[in-house]
């Protein structure tokens, strides 16, 4: 009887142990071990404009921070272009201001004086025409003299109307269409000036992220085209690990899952990370996967983002991934 009880207790203990192990295996990925490499991420850096390289400020192997100036082009052509663009903008701004202000008071006063002068001339021409009409009735003047006085009157009336129109034009200012045209020309010149300012800024090459200069493709004095590679930068942040998981283990990982990243140089001090991406598409195992049993299997690529990277993680370094403790 005692043997039966002992056997029963052992069976129950074994079942409980198996249940707890299976639960931990399913929930925490227990026993899962993946192999991968620190992702090699490089940026080929170049100028967005062409020109002659004035200086390259960093050597291969230099560590740089985001925003550090890496190289410069000769900025003289861009500065001259910008000075010309600014002068054109200033000229058009002055023209727009002139059109909005209208004609000067002196011009309006001059036009008013012309109107008054021609009004007096018209009054005199009317009197002369009236006398010629009266004298023609008594045959004291010829028909030709009368016709000349009438023509003079019509001429003076036309000249007065022209002067009045000119005065009204000065008083009303410039047309709306002229203002719109000048404003559009100013906007176009300002856009061209902004483009020139941007080209001047692009004559300076800055680091887009923290990293290490890998290669200097060009040297100072070289004339380069826009987009030509000048430096290559190894990006150091964020640090990713690229690994592959077999289809049977796919259900044991998920995005956001905590992972430990173990290197050969410090096996007892793993880095912390989390699964950031799992490929939705399978592929054949790449050559650099280190587990022989997976070489002929279909796997899924995943990315682990390292939370606490340091200089101990180098690009391309092989690492081992294991499920990490939950927070």
PDB file of C-alpha atoms in Angstrom:
ATOM      1  CA  UNK A   1       0.000   0.000   0.000  1.00  0.00           C
ATOM      2  CA  UNK A   2       2.815   2.382   0.888  1.00  0.00           C
ATOM      3  CA  UNK A   3       4.511   1.622  -2.423  1.00  0.00           C
ATOM      4  CA  UNK A   4       1.309   2.496  -4.254  1.00  0.00           C
ATOM      5  CA  UNK A   5       1.055   5.823  -2.358  1.00  0.00           C
ATOM      6  CA  UNK A   6       4.709   6.649  -3.070  1.00  0.00           C
ATOM      7  CA  UNK A   7       4.241   5.799  -6.735  1.00  0.00           C
ATOM      8  CA  UNK A   8       1.096   7.928  -6.853  1.00  0.00           C
ATOM      9  CA  UNK A   9       2.895  10.892  -5.249  1.00  0.00           C
ATOM     10  CA  UNK A  10       5.765  10.556  -7.728  1.00  0.00           C
ATOM     11  CA  UNK A  11       3.341  10.450 -10.634  1.00  0.00           C
ATOM     12  CA  UNK A  12       1.500  13.531  -9.366  1.00  0.00           C
ATOM     13  CA  UNK A  13       4.789  15.378  -8.810  1.00  0.00           C
ATOM     14  CA  UNK A  14       5.991  14.439 -12.277  1.00  0.00           C
ATOM     15  CA  UNK A  15       2.731  15.568 -13.850  1.00  0.00           C
ATOM     16  CA  UNK A  16       2.850  18.882 -11.943  1.00  0.00           C
ATOM     17  CA  UNK A  17       6.460  19.413 -12.939  1.00  0.00           C
ATOM     18  CA  UNK A  18       5.682  18.677 -16.548  1.00  0.00           C
ATOM     19  CA  UNK A  19       2.692  21.059 -16.461  1.00  0.00           C
ATOM     20  CA  UNK A  20       4.739  23.895 -14.991  1.00  0.00           C
ATOM     21  CA  UNK A  21       7.559  23.277 -17.453  1.00  0.00           C
ATOM     22  CA  UNK A  22       5.155  23.199 -20.368  1.00  0.00           C
ATOM     23  CA  UNK A  23       3.464  26.408 -19.168  1.00  0.00           C
ATOM     24  CA  UNK A  24       6.767  28.191 -18.836  1.00  0.00           C
ATOM     25  CA  UNK A  25       7.886  26.789 -22.167  1.00  0.00           C
ATOM     26  CA  UNK A  26       4.742  28.101 -23.897  1.00  0.00           C
ATOM     27  CA  UNK A  27       4.552  31.482 -22.138  1.00  0.00           C
ATOM     28  CA  UNK A  28       8.202  32.442 -21.833  1.00  0.00           C
ATOM     29  CA  UNK A  29       9.723  30.613 -24.778  1.00  0.00           C
ATOM     30  CA  UNK A  30      11.677  28.388 -22.437  1.00  0.00           C
ATOM     31  CA  UNK A  31      14.468  26.493 -24.126  1.00  0.00           C
ATOM     32  CA  UNK A  32      14.311  28.691 -27.255  1.00  0.00           C
ATOM     33  CA  UNK A  33      17.734  29.739 -28.504  1.00  0.00           C
ATOM     34  CA  UNK A  34      18.371  31.656 -31.696  1.00  0.00           C
ATOM     35  CA  UNK A  35      21.554  32.717 -33.431  1.00  0.00           C
ATOM     36  CA  UNK A  36      22.118  35.860 -35.418  1.00  0.00           C
ATOM     37  CA  UNK A  37      24.354  38.831 -36.029  1.00  0.00           C
ATOM     38  CA  UNK A  38      24.409  42.468 -35.084  1.00  0.00           C
ATOM     39  CA  UNK A  39      22.941  44.112 -38.164  1.00  0.00           C
ATOM     40  CA  UNK A  40      25.401  45.895 -40.427  1.00  0.00           C
ATOM     41  CA  UNK A  41      23.876  49.276 -41.226  1.00  0.00           C
ATOM     42  CA  UNK A  42      25.794  51.723 -43.351  1.00  0.00           C
ATOM     43  CA  UNK A  43      24.990  55.042 -44.985  1.00  0.00           C
ATOM     44  CA  UNK A  44      26.713  56.250 -48.126  1.00  0.00           C
ATOM     45  CA  UNK A  45      26.904  60.011 -47.616  1.00  0.00           C
ATOM     46  CA  UNK A  46      27.215  62.613 -50.330  1.00  0.00           C
ATOM     47  CA  UNK A  47      26.284  66.202 -51.132  1.00  0.00           C
ATOM     48  CA  UNK A  48      22.930  67.004 -52.701  1.00  0.00           C
ATOM     49  CA  UNK A  49      24.727  69.553 -54.885  1.00  0.00           C
ATOM     50  CA  UNK A  50      27.831  69.268 -56.975  1.00  0.00           C
ATOM     51  CA  UNK A  51      31.028  71.245 -56.519  1.00  0.00           C
ATOM     52  CA  UNK A  52      34.636  71.184 -55.407  1.00  0.00           C
ATOM     53  CA  UNK A  53      35.331  69.635 -52.007  1.00  0.00           C
ATOM     54  CA  UNK A  54      36.945  72.233 -49.756  1.00  0.00           C
ATOM     55  CA  UNK A  55      37.586  70.015 -46.720  1.00  0.00           C
ATOM     56  CA  UNK A  56      36.908  66.565 -45.254  1.00  0.00           C
ATOM     57  CA  UNK A  57      37.001  66.871 -41.493  1.00  0.00           C
ATOM     58  CA  UNK A  58      37.111  63.244 -40.328  1.00  0.00           C
ATOM     59  CA  UNK A  59      39.316  60.234 -40.902  1.00  0.00           C
ATOM     60  CA  UNK A  60      38.373  56.589 -41.215  1.00  0.00           C
ATOM     61  CA  UNK A  61      37.558  55.142 -37.810  1.00  0.00           C
ATOM     62  CA  UNK A  62      36.485  58.449 -36.272  1.00  0.00           C
ATOM     63  CA  UNK A  63      33.386  58.290 -34.089  1.00  0.00           C
ATOM     64  CA  UNK A  64      30.909  61.063 -34.901  1.00  0.00           C
ATOM     65  CA  UNK A  65      27.672  62.313 -33.432  1.00  0.00           C
ATOM     66  CA  UNK A  66      24.488  63.165 -35.270  1.00  0.00           C
ATOM     67  CA  UNK A  67      24.822  66.662 -36.735  1.00  0.00           C
ATOM     68  CA  UNK A  68      28.633  66.728 -36.759  1.00  0.00           C
ATOM     69  CA  UNK A  69      30.028  68.360 -39.895  1.00  0.00           C
ATOM     70  CA  UNK A  70      31.872  65.746 -41.948  1.00  0.00           C
ATOM     71  CA  UNK A  71      32.838  67.656 -45.095  1.00  0.00           C
ATOM     72  CA  UNK A  72      32.312  70.953 -46.922  1.00  0.00           C
ATOM     73  CA  UNK A  73      32.171  72.104 -50.517  1.00  0.00           C
ATOM     74  CA  UNK A  74      33.623  75.376 -51.754  1.00  0.00           C
ATOM     75  CA  UNK A  75      30.723  77.704 -50.913  1.00  0.00           C
ATOM     76  CA  UNK A  76      31.813  80.721 -52.992  1.00  0.00           C
ATOM     77  CA  UNK A  77      29.640  79.934 -56.069  1.00  0.00           C
ATOM     78  CA  UNK A  78      26.590  79.383 -53.887  1.00  0.00           C
ATOM     79  CA  UNK A  79      27.186  82.607 -51.928  1.00  0.00           C
ATOM     80  CA  UNK A  80      27.410  84.644 -55.137  1.00  0.00           C
ATOM     81  CA  UNK A  81      24.245  83.027 -56.454  1.00  0.00           C
ATOM     82  CA  UNK A  82      22.513  83.823 -53.170  1.00  0.00           C
ATOM     83  CA  UNK A  83      23.645  87.469 -53.276  1.00  0.00           C
ATOM     84  CA  UNK A  84      22.161  87.815 -56.772  1.00  0.00           C
ATOM     85  CA  UNK A  85      18.901  86.183 -55.679  1.00  0.00           C
ATOM     86  CA  UNK A  86      18.625  88.486 -52.650  1.00  0.00           C
ATOM     87  CA  UNK A  87      19.220  91.575 -54.793  1.00  0.00           C
ATOM     88  CA  UNK A  88      16.424  90.531 -57.155  1.00  0.00           C
ATOM     89  CA  UNK A  89      14.068  89.922 -54.221  1.00  0.00           C
ATOM     90  CA  UNK A  90      14.878  93.347 -52.748  1.00  0.00           C
ATOM     91  CA  UNK A  91      14.184  94.980 -56.128  1.00  0.00           C
ATOM     92  CA  UNK A  92      10.818  93.252 -56.508  1.00  0.00           C
ATOM     93  CA  UNK A  93       9.842  94.004 -52.924  1.00  0.00           C
ATOM     94  CA  UNK A  94      10.510  97.674 -53.588  1.00  0.00           C
ATOM     95  CA  UNK A  95       8.362  97.512 -56.725  1.00  0.00           C
ATOM     96  CA  UNK A  96       5.473  95.884 -54.850  1.00  0.00           C
ATOM     97  CA  UNK A  97       5.719  98.539 -52.123  1.00  0.00           C
ATOM     98  CA  UNK A  98       5.673 101.276 -54.791  1.00  0.00           C
ATOM     99  CA  UNK A  99       2.591  99.831 -56.455  1.00  0.00           C
ATOM    100  CA  UNK A 100       0.749  99.490 -53.168  1.00  0.00           C
ATOM    101  CA  UNK A 101       1.593 103.074 -52.173  1.00  0.00           C
ATOM    102  CA  UNK A 102       0.294 104.436 -55.489  1.00  0.00           C
ATOM    103  CA  UNK A 103       1.558 107.538 -57.265  1.00  0.00           C
ATOM    104  CA  UNK A 104       3.480 110.218 -55.435  1.00  0.00           C
ATOM    105  CA  UNK A 105       1.637 113.358 -54.212  1.00  0.00           C
ATOM    106  CA  UNK A 106       3.848 115.478 -56.443  1.00  0.00           C
ATOM    107  CA  UNK A 107       2.673 113.575 -59.525  1.00  0.00           C
ATOM    108  CA  UNK A 108      -0.961 114.027 -58.524  1.00  0.00           C
ATOM    109  CA  UNK A 109      -0.406 117.749 -57.895  1.00  0.00           C
ATOM    110  CA  UNK A 110       1.272 118.131 -61.288  1.00  0.00           C
ATOM    111  CA  UNK A 111      -1.621 116.373 -63.033  1.00  0.00           C
ATOM    112  CA  UNK A 112      -4.094 118.638 -61.207  1.00  0.00           C
ATOM    113  CA  UNK A 113      -2.192 121.709 -62.382  1.00  0.00           C
ATOM    114  CA  UNK A 114      -2.334 120.505 -65.988  1.00  0.00           C
ATOM    115  CA  UNK A 115      -6.103 120.058 -65.677  1.00  0.00           C
ATOM    116  CA  UNK A 116      -6.553 123.588 -64.338  1.00  0.00           C
ATOM    117  CA  UNK A 117      -4.347 125.022 -67.088  1.00  0.00           C
ATOM    118  CA  UNK A 118      -6.327 123.293 -69.821  1.00  0.00           C
ATOM    119  CA  UNK A 119      -9.624 124.373 -68.261  1.00  0.00           C
ATOM    120  CA  UNK A 120      -8.496 127.993 -68.616  1.00  0.00           C
ATOM    121  CA  UNK A 121      -7.370 127.329 -72.179  1.00  0.00           C
ATOM    122  CA  UNK A 122     -10.757 125.779 -72.960  1.00  0.00           C
ATOM    123  CA  UNK A 123     -12.602 128.776 -71.576  1.00  0.00           C
ATOM    124  CA  UNK A 124     -10.546 131.101 -73.755  1.00  0.00           C
ATOM    125  CA  UNK A 125     -11.100 128.927 -76.826  1.00  0.00           C
ATOM    126  CA  UNK A 126     -14.866 129.029 -76.219  1.00  0.00           C
ATOM    127  CA  UNK A 127     -14.858 132.830 -76.091  1.00  0.00           C
ATOM    128  CA  UNK A 128     -12.860 133.037 -79.315  1.00  0.00           C
ATOM    129  CA  UNK A 129     -15.192 130.594 -81.032  1.00  0.00           C
ATOM    130  CA  UNK A 130     -18.220 132.565 -79.818  1.00  0.00           C
ATOM    131  CA  UNK A 131     -16.824 135.824 -81.242  1.00  0.00           C
ATOM    132  CA  UNK A 132     -15.970 134.144 -84.535  1.00  0.00           C
ATOM    133  CA  UNK A 133     -19.527 132.853 -84.746  1.00  0.00           C
ATOM    134  CA  UNK A 134     -20.935 136.366 -84.160  1.00  0.00           C
ATOM    135  CA  UNK A 135     -18.553 137.968 -86.691  1.00  0.00           C
ATOM    136  CA  UNK A 136     -19.350 135.307 -89.294  1.00  0.00           C
ATOM    137  CA  UNK A 137     -23.004 136.312 -89.101  1.00  0.00           C
ATOM    138  CA  UNK A 138     -22.052 139.882 -90.161  1.00  0.00           C
ATOM    139  CA  UNK A 139     -19.549 138.668 -92.751  1.00  0.00           C
ATOM    140  CA  UNK A 140     -16.728 140.322 -90.748  1.00  0.00           C
ATOM    141  CA  UNK A 141     -14.598 137.130 -90.789  1.00  0.00           C
ATOM    142  CA  UNK A 142     -14.199 134.372 -93.284  1.00  0.00           C
ATOM    143  CA  UNK A 143     -15.658 130.891 -92.966  1.00  0.00           C
ATOM    144  CA  UNK A 144     -12.132 129.551 -92.678  1.00  0.00           C
ATOM    145  CA  UNK A 145     -11.392 131.667 -89.582  1.00  0.00           C
ATOM    146  CA  UNK A 146     -14.583 130.408 -87.998  1.00  0.00           C
ATOM    147  CA  UNK A 147     -13.709 126.784 -88.790  1.00  0.00           C
ATOM    148  CA  UNK A 148     -10.208 127.248 -87.353  1.00  0.00           C
ATOM    149  CA  UNK A 149     -11.644 128.602 -84.088  1.00  0.00           C
ATOM    150  CA  UNK A 150     -14.044 125.615 -83.872  1.00  0.00           C
ATOM    151  CA  UNK A 151     -11.226 123.112 -84.477  1.00  0.00           C
ATOM    152  CA  UNK A 152      -9.128 124.824 -81.810  1.00  0.00           C
ATOM    153  CA  UNK A 153     -12.035 124.522 -79.374  1.00  0.00           C
ATOM    154  CA  UNK A 154     -12.454 120.788 -80.063  1.00  0.00           C
ATOM    155  CA  UNK A 155      -8.692 120.238 -79.659  1.00  0.00           C
ATOM    156  CA  UNK A 156      -8.609 122.019 -76.316  1.00  0.00           C
ATOM    157  CA  UNK A 157     -11.624 120.011 -75.103  1.00  0.00           C
ATOM    158  CA  UNK A 158      -9.871 116.757 -76.027  1.00  0.00           C
ATOM    159  CA  UNK A 159      -6.647 117.822 -74.314  1.00  0.00           C
ATOM    160  CA  UNK A 160      -8.637 118.713 -71.171  1.00  0.00           C
ATOM    161  CA  UNK A 161     -10.367 115.324 -71.151  1.00  0.00           C
ATOM    162  CA  UNK A 162      -6.972 113.615 -71.497  1.00  0.00           C
ATOM    163  CA  UNK A 163      -5.589 115.589 -68.557  1.00  0.00           C
ATOM    164  CA  UNK A 164      -8.618 114.716 -66.421  1.00  0.00           C
ATOM    165  CA  UNK A 165      -8.194 110.997 -67.231  1.00  0.00           C
ATOM    166  CA  UNK A 166      -4.537 111.226 -66.299  1.00  0.00           C
ATOM    167  CA  UNK A 167      -5.427 112.853 -62.984  1.00  0.00           C
ATOM    168  CA  UNK A 168      -8.033 110.153 -62.246  1.00  0.00           C
ATOM    169  CA  UNK A 169      -5.435 107.480 -63.022  1.00  0.00           C
ATOM    170  CA  UNK A 170      -2.973 108.999 -60.572  1.00  0.00           C
ATOM    171  CA  UNK A 171      -5.644 109.376 -57.898  1.00  0.00           C
ATOM    172  CA  UNK A 172      -6.886 105.756 -58.199  1.00  0.00           C
ATOM    173  CA  UNK A 173      -3.389 104.259 -58.094  1.00  0.00           C
ATOM    174  CA  UNK A 174      -2.142 101.175 -59.924  1.00  0.00           C
ATOM    175  CA  UNK A 175      -4.430  98.452 -61.193  1.00  0.00           C
ATOM    176  CA  UNK A 176      -5.083  95.317 -59.154  1.00  0.00           C
ATOM    177  CA  UNK A 177      -3.705  93.217 -62.012  1.00  0.00           C
ATOM    178  CA  UNK A 178      -0.408  95.070 -61.830  1.00  0.00           C
ATOM    179  CA  UNK A 179      -0.222  94.438 -58.093  1.00  0.00           C
ATOM    180  CA  UNK A 180      -1.024  90.742 -58.598  1.00  0.00           C
ATOM    181  CA  UNK A 181       1.634  90.399 -61.287  1.00  0.00           C
ATOM    182  CA  UNK A 182       4.273  92.121 -59.161  1.00  0.00           C
ATOM    183  CA  UNK A 183       3.321  89.961 -56.168  1.00  0.00           C
ATOM    184  CA  UNK A 184       3.630  86.786 -58.250  1.00  0.00           C
ATOM    185  CA  UNK A 185       7.054  87.833 -59.553  1.00  0.00           C
ATOM    186  CA  UNK A 186       8.151  88.540 -55.985  1.00  0.00           C
ATOM    187  CA  UNK A 187       6.896  85.136 -54.794  1.00  0.00           C
ATOM    188  CA  UNK A 188       8.788  83.409 -57.615  1.00  0.00           C
ATOM    189  CA  UNK A 189      11.977  85.296 -56.754  1.00  0.00           C
ATOM    190  CA  UNK A 190      11.601  84.447 -53.053  1.00  0.00           C
ATOM    191  CA  UNK A 191      11.162  80.765 -53.905  1.00  0.00           C
ATOM    192  CA  UNK A 192      14.297  80.890 -56.063  1.00  0.00           C
ATOM    193  CA  UNK A 193      16.176  82.565 -53.207  1.00  0.00           C
ATOM    194  CA  UNK A 194      15.007  79.863 -50.778  1.00  0.00           C
ATOM    195  CA  UNK A 195      16.270  77.224 -53.197  1.00  0.00           C
ATOM    196  CA  UNK A 196      19.633  78.978 -53.363  1.00  0.00           C
ATOM    197  CA  UNK A 197      19.821  79.137 -49.566  1.00  0.00           C
ATOM    198  CA  UNK A 198      19.076  75.402 -49.455  1.00  0.00           C
ATOM    199  CA  UNK A 199      21.878  74.701 -51.951  1.00  0.00           C
ATOM    200  CA  UNK A 200      24.248  76.702 -49.780  1.00  0.00           C
ATOM    201  CA  UNK A 201      23.220  74.616 -46.759  1.00  0.00           C
ATOM    202  CA  UNK A 202      23.687  71.448 -48.807  1.00  0.00           C
ATOM    203  CA  UNK A 203      27.306  72.440 -49.392  1.00  0.00           C
ATOM    204  CA  UNK A 204      27.880  71.216 -45.807  1.00  0.00           C
ATOM    205  CA  UNK A 205      27.722  67.452 -45.201  1.00  0.00           C
ATOM    206  CA  UNK A 206      26.555  66.501 -41.687  1.00  0.00           C
ATOM    207  CA  UNK A 207      26.267  63.107 -40.003  1.00  0.00           C
ATOM    208  CA  UNK A 208      22.638  61.882 -40.045  1.00  0.00           C
ATOM    209  CA  UNK A 209      23.183  59.706 -36.965  1.00  0.00           C
ATOM    210  CA  UNK A 210      25.790  58.594 -34.469  1.00  0.00           C
ATOM    211  CA  UNK A 211      28.297  56.294 -36.062  1.00  0.00           C
ATOM    212  CA  UNK A 212      31.836  55.560 -37.186  1.00  0.00           C
ATOM    213  CA  UNK A 213      33.433  56.712 -40.421  1.00  0.00           C
ATOM    214  CA  UNK A 214      34.203  53.588 -42.432  1.00  0.00           C
ATOM    215  CA  UNK A 215      35.703  54.935 -45.641  1.00  0.00           C
ATOM    216  CA  UNK A 216      36.747  58.210 -47.269  1.00  0.00           C
ATOM    217  CA  UNK A 217      35.812  57.825 -50.899  1.00  0.00           C
ATOM    218  CA  UNK A 218      36.864  61.353 -51.928  1.00  0.00           C
ATOM    219  CA  UNK A 219      39.520  63.842 -50.859  1.00  0.00           C
ATOM    220  CA  UNK A 220      39.691  67.634 -50.618  1.00  0.00           C
ATOM    221  CA  UNK A 221      40.038  69.290 -54.011  1.00  0.00           C
ATOM    222  CA  UNK A 222      38.016  66.686 -55.885  1.00  0.00           C
ATOM    223  CA  UNK A 223      35.095  67.929 -57.975  1.00  0.00           C
ATOM    224  CA  UNK A 224      32.054  65.753 -57.325  1.00  0.00           C
ATOM    225  CA  UNK A 225      28.615  65.497 -58.837  1.00  0.00           C
ATOM    226  CA  UNK A 226      25.454  65.750 -56.771  1.00  0.00           C
ATOM    227  CA  UNK A 227      24.803  62.474 -54.944  1.00  0.00           C
ATOM    228  CA  UNK A 228      28.312  61.062 -55.373  1.00  0.00           C
ATOM    229  CA  UNK A 229      29.485  59.136 -52.298  1.00  0.00           C
ATOM    230  CA  UNK A 230      32.076  61.043 -50.273  1.00  0.00           C
ATOM    231  CA  UNK A 231      32.078  59.078 -46.990  1.00  0.00           C
ATOM    232  CA  UNK A 232      30.483  55.892 -45.723  1.00  0.00           C
ATOM    233  CA  UNK A 233      29.209  55.873 -42.165  1.00  0.00           C
ATOM    234  CA  UNK A 234      28.503  52.860 -39.978  1.00  0.00           C
ATOM    235  CA  UNK A 235      25.389  53.739 -37.973  1.00  0.00           C
ATOM    236  CA  UNK A 236      25.574  52.852 -34.295  1.00  0.00           C
ATOM    237  CA  UNK A 237      22.054  53.716 -33.099  1.00  0.00           C
ATOM    238  CA  UNK A 238      19.710  52.032 -32.818  1.00  0.00           C
ATOM    239  CA  UNK A 239      21.441  48.654 -32.576  1.00  0.00           C
ATOM    240  CA  UNK A 240      19.569  45.772 -34.205  1.00  0.00           C
ATOM    241  CA  UNK A 241      20.200  42.047 -34.199  1.00  0.00           C
ATOM    242  CA  UNK A 242      19.092  40.075 -37.224  1.00  0.00           C
ATOM    243  CA  UNK A 243      18.183  36.463 -36.546  1.00  0.00           C
ATOM    244  CA  UNK A 244      16.032  33.680 -38.000  1.00  0.00           C
ATOM    245  CA  UNK A 245      13.472  31.428 -36.371  1.00  0.00           C
ATOM    246  CA  UNK A 246      12.207  28.100 -37.703  1.00  0.00           C
ATOM    247  CA  UNK A 247       8.513  27.672 -38.439  1.00  0.00           C
ATOM    248  CA  UNK A 248       7.895  25.272 -35.486  1.00  0.00           C
ATOM    249  CA  UNK A 249       9.198  27.914 -33.062  1.00  0.00           C
ATOM    250  CA  UNK A 250       7.358  30.814 -34.680  1.00  0.00           C
ATOM    251  CA  UNK A 251       4.492  30.626 -32.202  1.00  0.00           C
ATOM    252  CA  UNK A 252       6.886  30.993 -29.256  1.00  0.00           C
ATOM    253  CA  UNK A 253       7.910  34.550 -30.105  1.00  0.00           C
ATOM    254  CA  UNK A 254       5.971  37.730 -30.735  1.00  0.00           C
ATOM    255  CA  UNK A 255       6.725  41.429 -31.262  1.00  0.00           C
ATOM    256  CA  UNK A 256       7.603  43.123 -27.994  1.00  0.00           C
ATOM    257  CA  UNK A 257       8.867  39.905 -26.421  1.00  0.00           C
ATOM    258  CA  UNK A 258      11.860  40.443 -24.110  1.00  0.00           C
ATOM    259  CA  UNK A 259      15.094  38.860 -25.294  1.00  0.00           C
ATOM    260  CA  UNK A 260      18.614  38.458 -23.965  1.00  0.00           C
ATOM    261  CA  UNK A 261      21.473  39.085 -26.385  1.00  0.00           C
ATOM    262  CA  UNK A 262      24.573  37.081 -25.439  1.00  0.00           C
ATOM    263  CA  UNK A 263      28.019  37.590 -26.971  1.00  0.00           C
ATOM    264  CA  UNK A 264      31.072  35.366 -26.722  1.00  0.00           C
ATOM    265  CA  UNK A 265      33.109  38.180 -25.191  1.00  0.00           C
ATOM    266  CA  UNK A 266      30.769  38.598 -22.186  1.00  0.00           C
ATOM    267  CA  UNK A 267      28.579  35.497 -21.881  1.00  0.00           C
ATOM    268  CA  UNK A 268      27.652  36.242 -18.278  1.00  0.00           C
ATOM    269  CA  UNK A 269      26.474  39.781 -19.012  1.00  0.00           C
ATOM    270  CA  UNK A 270      23.744  39.617 -21.630  1.00  0.00           C
ATOM    271  CA  UNK A 271      22.267  42.698 -23.231  1.00  0.00           C
ATOM    272  CA  UNK A 272      18.556  43.400 -22.967  1.00  0.00           C
ATOM    273  CA  UNK A 273      16.368  43.716 -26.028  1.00  0.00           C
ATOM    274  CA  UNK A 274      12.975  43.060 -27.475  1.00  0.00           C
ATOM    275  CA  UNK A 275      11.587  41.630 -30.667  1.00  0.00           C
ATOM    276  CA  UNK A 276      10.691  44.525 -32.900  1.00  0.00           C
ATOM    277  CA  UNK A 277       9.797  42.828 -36.177  1.00  0.00           C
ATOM    278  CA  UNK A 278       8.983  39.376 -37.498  1.00  0.00           C
ATOM    279  CA  UNK A 279       8.894  38.827 -41.245  1.00  0.00           C
ATOM    280  CA  UNK A 280       5.488  37.738 -42.572  1.00  0.00           C
ATOM    281  CA  UNK A 281       7.163  35.738 -45.328  1.00  0.00           C
ATOM    282  CA  UNK A 282       9.321  32.628 -45.087  1.00  0.00           C
ATOM    283  CA  UNK A 283      12.683  32.194 -46.811  1.00  0.00           C
ATOM    284  CA  UNK A 284      15.346  29.539 -47.076  1.00  0.00           C
ATOM    285  CA  UNK A 285      17.897  29.626 -44.301  1.00  0.00           C
ATOM    286  CA  UNK A 286      20.767  31.971 -45.209  1.00  0.00           C
ATOM    287  CA  UNK A 287      24.329  30.674 -45.063  1.00  0.00           C
ATOM    288  CA  UNK A 288      25.338  32.614 -41.975  1.00  0.00           C
ATOM    289  CA  UNK A 289      22.762  30.922 -39.729  1.00  0.00           C
ATOM    290  CA  UNK A 290      24.875  28.850 -37.368  1.00  0.00           C
ATOM    291  CA  UNK A 291      22.535  25.977 -36.519  1.00  0.00           C
ATOM    292  CA  UNK A 292      23.215  23.067 -38.923  1.00  0.00           C
ATOM    293  CA  UNK A 293      19.778  21.529 -38.449  1.00  0.00           C
ATOM    294  CA  UNK A 294      18.127  24.600 -39.954  1.00  0.00           C
ATOM    295  CA  UNK A 295      20.204  24.860 -43.101  1.00  0.00           C
ATOM    296  CA  UNK A 296      17.616  23.154 -45.275  1.00  0.00           C
ATOM    297  CA  UNK A 297      14.547  24.557 -43.489  1.00  0.00           C
ATOM    298  CA  UNK A 298      12.343  27.530 -44.115  1.00  0.00           C
ATOM    299  CA  UNK A 299      12.776  30.260 -41.523  1.00  0.00           C
ATOM    300  CA  UNK A 300      11.397  33.685 -40.711  1.00  0.00           C
ATOM    301  CA  UNK A 301      13.628  36.688 -40.269  1.00  0.00           C
ATOM    302  CA  UNK A 302      13.206  38.703 -37.095  1.00  0.00           C
ATOM    303  CA  UNK A 303      14.768  41.818 -35.678  1.00  0.00           C
ATOM    304  CA  UNK A 304      15.661  42.367 -32.036  1.00  0.00           C
ATOM    305  CA  UNK A 305      16.224  45.924 -30.875  1.00  0.00           C
ATOM    306  CA  UNK A 306      18.893  46.144 -28.176  1.00  0.00           C
ATOM    307  CA  UNK A 307      17.861  48.397 -25.283  1.00  0.00           C
ATOM    308  CA  UNK A 308      21.266  48.934 -23.654  1.00  0.00           C
ATOM    309  CA  UNK A 309      23.933  48.796 -26.377  1.00  0.00           C
ATOM    310  CA  UNK A 310      27.540  49.814 -25.805  1.00  0.00           C
ATOM    311  CA  UNK A 311      30.867  49.542 -27.584  1.00  0.00           C
ATOM    312  CA  UNK A 312      30.930  45.814 -26.867  1.00  0.00           C
ATOM    313  CA  UNK A 313      28.433  45.242 -29.676  1.00  0.00           C
ATOM    314  CA  UNK A 314      30.077  45.591 -33.069  1.00  0.00           C
ATOM    315  CA  UNK A 315      28.381  45.378 -36.416  1.00  0.00           C
ATOM    316  CA  UNK A 316      28.384  41.901 -37.858  1.00  0.00           C
ATOM    317  CA  UNK A 317      29.212  40.268 -34.496  1.00  0.00           C
ATOM    318  CA  UNK A 318      27.571  36.840 -33.984  1.00  0.00           C
ATOM    319  CA  UNK A 319      25.259  36.683 -30.981  1.00  0.00           C
ATOM    320  CA  UNK A 320      22.927  34.244 -29.269  1.00  0.00           C
ATOM    321  CA  UNK A 321      19.342  35.183 -28.446  1.00  0.00           C
ATOM    322  CA  UNK A 322      17.349  33.746 -25.569  1.00  0.00           C
ATOM    323  CA  UNK A 323      13.984  34.744 -24.097  1.00  0.00           C
ATOM    324  CA  UNK A 324      14.557  37.300 -21.375  1.00  0.00           C
ATOM    325  CA  UNK A 325      12.783  37.859 -18.069  1.00  0.00           C
ATOM    326  CA  UNK A 326       9.528  39.739 -18.080  1.00  0.00           C
ATOM    327  CA  UNK A 327       9.459  43.258 -16.653  1.00  0.00           C
TER     328      UNK A 327
END
